């Protein structure tokens, strides 16, 4: 699953660039991978996730221009996410719905991965991907109710999680009129709250995402006070951490 996640990370980074070129009216990149600087078509051995980037030292084989850190980060982090989720959450029961839920969680992580890449690179969360995330989250919630059974405690816990993440970012967006957070961050928070289903885990994600954002972006903010912090990537990373280590975090208070 580590290798599969790395491959999907490479694929998502490529698709993010294709969407960006389309949205900005630039020439299409074509079906095969090319260097964005010299437009030279890349060989298959230059597209091996993680290894090719390391062997080439993050530069194009032909023009020697930097490839960028986004690609290697996407491959490594998606690989780790797939490995962690599979190791900790792979269903052991006989209920077929559990396997469907597991598959949908992996699909949601892919959607989140695309959103994290796009937001981290260009500061935008494509609306159609947010809608896809909402649909997947709603289906997962429905399947959980079907397998576990309906209970009001589940409803209130889920609403609490949604309020902690979605509500906090929505409040920040409205108060700052879009200066502190973007209008897609609160929707991403709602989706994460729906999946986690517990206010405590949502609070962990909220704190972890903000701490990660401040730590990673501090050098840039220190150089320029006008630097904006895009929280999408940090929300996604914090979500995966909370999802994989949910039992540990719940054990801290229960």
Coordinates of C-alpha atoms in Angstrom, one line a residue:
X1 CA 0.0 0.0 0.0
X2 CA 3.0 2.3 0.5
X3 CA 3.9 1.9 -3.2
X4 CA 0.3 2.3 -4.3
X5 CA -0.1 5.5 -2.3
X6 CA 3.2 6.9 -3.7
X7 CA 1.9 6.1 -7.3
X8 CA -1.4 7.8 -6.5
X9 CA 0.5 10.8 -5.1
X10 CA 2.5 11.2 -8.3
X11 CA -0.7 10.8 -10.3
X12 CA -2.6 13.5 -8.3
X13 CA 0.3 16.0 -8.6
X14 CA 0.2 15.5 -12.4
X15 CA -3.5 16.0 -12.5
X16 CA -3.3 19.1 -10.4
X17 CA -0.9 20.7 -12.9
X18 CA -3.2 19.7 -15.7
X19 CA -6.2 21.3 -14.1
X20 CA -4.2 24.4 -13.3
X21 CA -3.1 24.7 -16.9
X22 CA -6.7 24.3 -18.0
X23 CA -8.1 26.9 -15.5
X24 CA -5.4 29.5 -16.4
X25 CA -5.9 29.0 -20.2
X26 CA -2.4 27.6 -20.9
X27 CA -1.7 25.1 -23.5
X28 CA -2.6 21.5 -22.6
X29 CA 0.1 19.3 -21.3
X30 CA -0.9 16.3 -23.3
X31 CA -1.4 12.7 -22.2
X32 CA 2.2 12.0 -21.4
X33 CA 4.2 13.5 -18.6
X34 CA 6.5 16.4 -19.6
X35 CA 8.9 18.7 -17.9
X36 CA 7.1 22.0 -17.2
X37 CA 10.2 24.0 -18.0
X38 CA 11.5 22.5 -21.3
X39 CA 8.4 20.6 -22.2
X40 CA 10.5 17.5 -22.9
X41 CA 8.6 14.3 -22.7
X42 CA 9.7 12.2 -19.7
X43 CA 10.8 8.6 -20.0
X44 CA 9.2 5.9 -17.9
X45 CA 12.2 5.7 -15.6
X46 CA 11.9 9.4 -14.8
X47 CA 8.4 8.8 -13.5
X48 CA 9.1 6.2 -10.8
X49 CA 7.6 7.7 -7.6
X50 CA 10.1 8.9 -5.0
X51 CA 13.1 7.1 -6.5
X52 CA 13.2 9.1 -9.7
X53 CA 13.0 12.4 -7.8
X54 CA 15.8 11.3 -5.5
X55 CA 18.0 10.0 -8.3
X56 CA 17.6 13.2 -10.3
X57 CA 18.0 15.3 -7.2
X58 CA 14.8 17.1 -7.8
X59 CA 15.8 18.4 -11.3
X60 CA 14.8 17.7 -14.8
X61 CA 17.2 15.2 -16.6
X62 CA 17.3 17.4 -19.7
X63 CA 17.2 21.1 -18.7
X64 CA 18.3 20.7 -15.1
X65 CA 15.6 23.0 -13.8
X66 CA 14.2 22.2 -10.4
X67 CA 11.1 19.9 -10.4
X68 CA 9.9 21.3 -7.1
X69 CA 9.1 19.8 -3.7
X70 CA 5.3 19.4 -4.2
X71 CA 5.8 16.2 -6.2
X72 CA 8.1 14.4 -3.8
X73 CA 5.9 15.5 -0.8
X74 CA 2.7 14.2 -2.5
X75 CA 4.3 10.8 -3.2
X76 CA 5.8 10.4 0.3
X77 CA 2.8 11.6 2.2
X78 CA 0.2 9.7 0.2
X79 CA 2.3 6.6 0.5
X80 CA 2.5 7.0 4.3
X81 CA -1.2 7.7 4.4
X82 CA -2.2 4.6 2.5
X83 CA 0.1 2.5 4.6
X84 CA -1.1 3.9 7.9
X85 CA -4.8 3.7 7.1
X86 CA -4.4 0.1 5.7
X87 CA -2.3 -1.0 8.7
X88 CA -4.7 0.4 11.3
X89 CA -8.1 0.4 9.7
X90 CA -8.2 -2.6 7.4
X91 CA -11.5 -4.4 8.3
X92 CA -11.2 -7.7 10.0
X93 CA -14.9 -8.4 10.2
X94 CA -17.1 -10.4 7.8
X95 CA -19.5 -7.5 7.0
X96 CA -19.1 -6.5 3.3
X97 CA -20.1 -2.9 4.2
X98 CA -16.9 -2.6 6.3
X99 CA -14.8 -3.2 3.2
X100 CA -16.8 -0.7 1.2
X101 CA -16.3 1.9 3.9
X102 CA -12.6 1.2 3.9
X103 CA -12.4 1.6 0.1
X104 CA -14.4 4.9 0.3
X105 CA -12.0 6.2 3.0
X106 CA -9.1 5.5 0.7
X107 CA -11.0 7.3 -2.1
X108 CA -11.7 10.2 0.2
X109 CA -8.0 10.4 1.0
X110 CA -7.2 10.7 -2.7
X111 CA -9.7 13.5 -3.0
X112 CA -8.2 15.2 0.0
X113 CA -4.7 14.6 -1.5
X114 CA -5.7 16.4 -4.6
X115 CA -7.2 19.3 -2.6
X116 CA -4.1 19.5 -0.5
X117 CA -1.8 19.7 -3.5
X118 CA -3.9 22.3 -5.3
X119 CA -4.4 24.4 -2.2
X120 CA -0.8 24.2 -1.1
X121 CA 0.5 25.2 -4.6
X122 CA -2.0 27.8 -5.6
X123 CA -4.1 28.6 -2.6
X124 CA -7.4 27.3 -4.0
X125 CA -9.7 24.4 -3.2
X126 CA -11.5 23.3 -6.4
X127 CA -15.3 23.3 -5.7
X128 CA -16.0 20.1 -7.7
X129 CA -13.5 18.2 -5.6
X130 CA -15.1 19.6 -2.4
X131 CA -18.5 18.4 -3.6
X132 CA -17.0 14.9 -4.3
X133 CA -15.6 14.8 -0.8
X134 CA -19.0 15.7 0.7
X135 CA -20.7 13.0 -1.3
X136 CA -18.2 10.4 -0.3
X137 CA -18.5 11.5 3.4
X138 CA -22.3 11.3 3.3
X139 CA -22.2 7.8 1.8
X140 CA -19.7 6.7 4.5
X141 CA -22.0 8.1 7.2
X142 CA -24.9 6.3 5.7
X143 CA -23.1 3.0 5.6
X144 CA -21.9 3.4 9.2
X145 CA -25.5 3.9 10.3
X146 CA -26.6 0.8 8.4
X147 CA -23.8 -1.4 9.9
X148 CA -23.8 0.0 13.5
X149 CA -27.3 1.2 13.8
X150 CA -28.8 4.6 14.4
X151 CA -28.3 6.3 17.7
X152 CA -28.8 9.9 18.8
X153 CA -25.4 9.9 20.5
X154 CA -23.8 9.2 17.1
X155 CA -25.7 12.1 15.6
X156 CA -24.7 14.5 18.4
X157 CA -21.1 13.4 18.3
X158 CA -20.9 13.9 14.6
X159 CA -22.6 17.3 14.8
X160 CA -20.1 18.3 17.5
X161 CA -17.2 17.3 15.3
X162 CA -18.6 19.3 12.4
X163 CA -19.2 22.3 14.6
X164 CA -15.6 22.2 15.9
X165 CA -14.0 22.1 12.5
X166 CA -16.5 23.4 10.0
X167 CA -18.0 25.9 12.5
X168 CA -14.6 27.3 13.6
X169 CA -13.3 27.9 10.0
X170 CA -16.7 29.3 8.9
X171 CA -16.6 31.8 11.8
X172 CA -13.1 32.8 10.9
X173 CA -14.0 33.2 7.3
X174 CA -17.0 35.4 8.1
X175 CA -15.3 37.5 10.7
X176 CA -12.3 38.2 8.5
X177 CA -14.2 38.4 5.3
X178 CA -12.0 35.8 3.7
X179 CA -8.7 37.3 4.9
X180 CA -7.7 34.6 7.5
X181 CA -9.1 31.5 5.8
X182 CA -10.6 30.7 2.4
X183 CA -14.2 29.9 1.7
X184 CA -13.3 26.2 1.0
X185 CA -11.6 25.5 4.3
X186 CA -14.8 25.4 6.3
X187 CA -16.3 22.9 3.8
X188 CA -13.2 20.7 4.1
X189 CA -13.7 21.0 7.9
X190 CA -17.3 19.8 7.6
X191 CA -16.2 16.8 5.6
X192 CA -13.5 15.9 8.1
X193 CA -15.9 16.3 11.0
X194 CA -18.4 13.9 9.3
X195 CA -15.8 11.2 8.9
X196 CA -14.2 11.5 12.4
X197 CA -17.6 11.7 14.1
X198 CA -16.2 12.8 17.4
X199 CA -15.7 16.3 18.7
X200 CA -12.5 15.3 20.5
X201 CA -10.8 14.0 17.4
X202 CA -12.0 17.1 15.5
X203 CA -10.4 19.3 18.2
X204 CA -7.2 17.3 17.7
X205 CA -7.3 18.0 14.0
X206 CA -8.0 21.7 14.5
X207 CA -5.0 22.1 16.9
X208 CA -2.7 19.9 14.9
X209 CA -3.5 21.6 11.6
X210 CA -2.9 25.1 13.0
X211 CA 0.3 24.1 14.8
X212 CA 1.7 22.4 11.6
X213 CA 0.7 25.4 9.6
X214 CA 2.5 27.8 11.9
X215 CA 5.6 25.7 12.2
X216 CA 6.0 25.0 8.5
X217 CA 5.2 28.5 7.3
X218 CA 6.9 30.4 10.1
X219 CA 10.2 31.0 8.1
X220 CA 8.2 32.5 5.2
X221 CA 5.9 34.6 7.5
X222 CA 9.0 35.9 9.3
X223 CA 10.4 37.1 6.0
X224 CA 7.2 38.6 4.8
X225 CA 4.3 39.5 7.1
X226 CA 1.9 39.5 4.1
X227 CA 2.5 35.7 3.5
X228 CA -0.7 33.8 3.5
X229 CA -1.0 30.4 5.1
X230 CA -3.2 27.9 3.2
X231 CA -4.6 25.5 5.7
X232 CA -5.9 22.9 3.3
X233 CA -2.7 20.7 3.3
X234 CA -2.3 20.9 7.0
X235 CA -6.0 20.0 7.6
X236 CA -5.5 16.9 5.4
X237 CA -2.3 15.8 7.2
X238 CA -3.9 16.4 10.6
X239 CA -7.0 14.4 9.5
X240 CA -4.9 11.4 8.5
X241 CA -3.0 11.5 11.7
X242 CA -6.2 11.6 13.8
X243 CA -7.8 8.9 11.7
X244 CA -4.9 6.5 12.0
X245 CA -4.2 7.1 15.7
X246 CA -7.9 7.6 16.7
X247 CA -7.7 4.9 19.4
X248 CA -4.6 6.5 21.0
X249 CA -6.2 10.0 21.1
X250 CA -9.5 8.6 22.4
X251 CA -7.5 6.8 25.1
X252 CA -6.2 10.1 26.4
X253 CA -9.7 11.1 27.7
X254 CA -11.8 7.9 27.8

